[in-house]
Amino acid sequence: MIKAIKGFNDILPEQAAKWLQLEAVLADVLARYGYENIRLPIVEQTDLFARAIGGATDIVEKEMYSFADKSEPPTPLTLRPEGTAGAVRAVLEHNLLRGDTPKLWYIGPMFRYERPQKGRYRQFHQIGVESFGSALPDADAELIAMTHLMWQELGLKDEMRLQLNSLGEIDERRAYRDALVTYLTDKQDQLDEDSKRRLTTNPLRILDSKEPSTQALLTHAPKLADFLGTESKVHFEQVQAYLTMLGIDYEINPHLVRGLDYYNKTVFEWVTDKLGSQATVCAGGRYDGLIGQLKSVGARDDKPVKSEPAVGFAMGLERLLLLIEAVAPMPDMSVCDVFVVAQPEVYGFGINYAQKLRYSRPDLRIKMASATSMKAQMKKADKSGAALTVIIAQQELDDNTISIKDMQTGEQQSVAQDWLASTKNFTRL
Ligand code: ATP
Ligand code: MG
């Protein structure tokens, strides 16, 4: 038998029902803030991710699913590992930054070649949000406030901690990187293997090393906060002031650097203590340089390109569902209110009855089995979770009635055929 690929999961019906519920809650909150949905391709040119995410990141170094298609010459393509690059590409391609700058969200699968474990898969799902056009700290705060409301609506408010940091601007970060490298270079024997490698490829990532010995070494290292310019500092203070005003608690985590290169100024993560080492449920930040960076691909060197400010986040839906399962599980929902059972000889009447009922009672979920024996159909009705079963046999047809069975009490009675047409007689639980 052929099985699914490692790290690629089926989401079975019982679980999928919970996904729909979760997605509905999140989509509702997004709509309440005026965010618009956008649907983006799952495959993009490899170059897009290489340029947007940065060559020295985990994603581009080792996590991308890349392949060549059958065109001549073959085009290097990649299954999207994240959504921001594609969203920015689409916004530029369709000129969406003209006029009223958009606030967008999207949902869908992302692909990363990682070691599968609880909360970490090779195909996983994100809701991503991108807010374009504002360089001001209120845009950062709005996104955080929106996620805060999402936790409230999902019953997760007490499970989430907000961590904040500021990465400053590119030149500030560069100066800091040099200072950090200088500090760590003569101590590199004491670094873990990954950090040693990062010292030349992506030194800032050393800050979020999980190795205690590396962390110990960092206590006396130069601090990124000391390298921020006035503008970056003021921006960060204003984000914090807005959050305080909104009653949203936060912790400053000076070692929060994020895995992607495109961030500047504010970065944030919502973390939980309930998911082991896969603790980050939602992560994001500002990326004022990315639009300029992607615009300049293929542009003439002598023409300066203007960037546009933007801020966004991505939420891992599997982790969110694991957390919901752990702290506030969603009830299993029945998929059916009324089950219609009909004798095979009068099955056409049964189908017609159910069909008419679906027109007149769009609030009800009405299920049928198939024209097998009454006994087999009743068995399916028992399993369906329906509150009520309608039974139609020759006798009912002759009397112009239907039989209804209350599935809770087992009580059965005969009623008029239009009994269910009225909401007074039966409402969905
Ligand atoms: P991590 O440090 O856990 O690898 P990341 O920094 O790579 O996370 P992001 O690129 O910021 O993650 O993605 C945003 C969110 O998407 C994460 O906070 C997480 O909830 C989710 N996510 C990322 N990678 C995976 C994965 N392989 N499986 C499931 N969820 C994931
Ligand atoms: Mg990762």
Coordinates of N, CA and C and ligand atoms in Angstrom, one line a residue, residues 58-59 63 112 114 120 205 259 319, ligand 2:
D58 N 18.1 29.2 7.9 CA 17.8 27.8 7.9 C 17.0 27.4 6.7
I59 N 16.0 28.3 6.4 CA 15.0 27.9 5.3 C 15.8 27.8 4.0
E63 N 16.1 24.0 4.1 CA 14.7 23.5 4.3 C 13.8 23.6 3.1
R112 N 8.6 22.8 4.5 CA 10.0 22.9 4.9 C 10.5 21.5 5.2
E114 N 12.3 19.7 7.3 CA 12.8 19.7 8.7 C 12.6 18.3 9.3
R120 N 6.0 20.1 14.5 CA 7.0 20.5 13.4 C 6.8 19.4 12.3
R205 N 22.0 34.9 14.6 CA 21.2 33.7 15.0 C 21.9 33.0 16.2
G259 N 14.2 34.0 12.4 CA 15.0 33.2 11.5 C 15.2 33.8 10.1
R319 N 0.3 24.1 15.5 CA 0.6 24.4 16.9 C -0.5 25.0 17.7
Ligands
MG2 MG 12.2 26.9 11.6

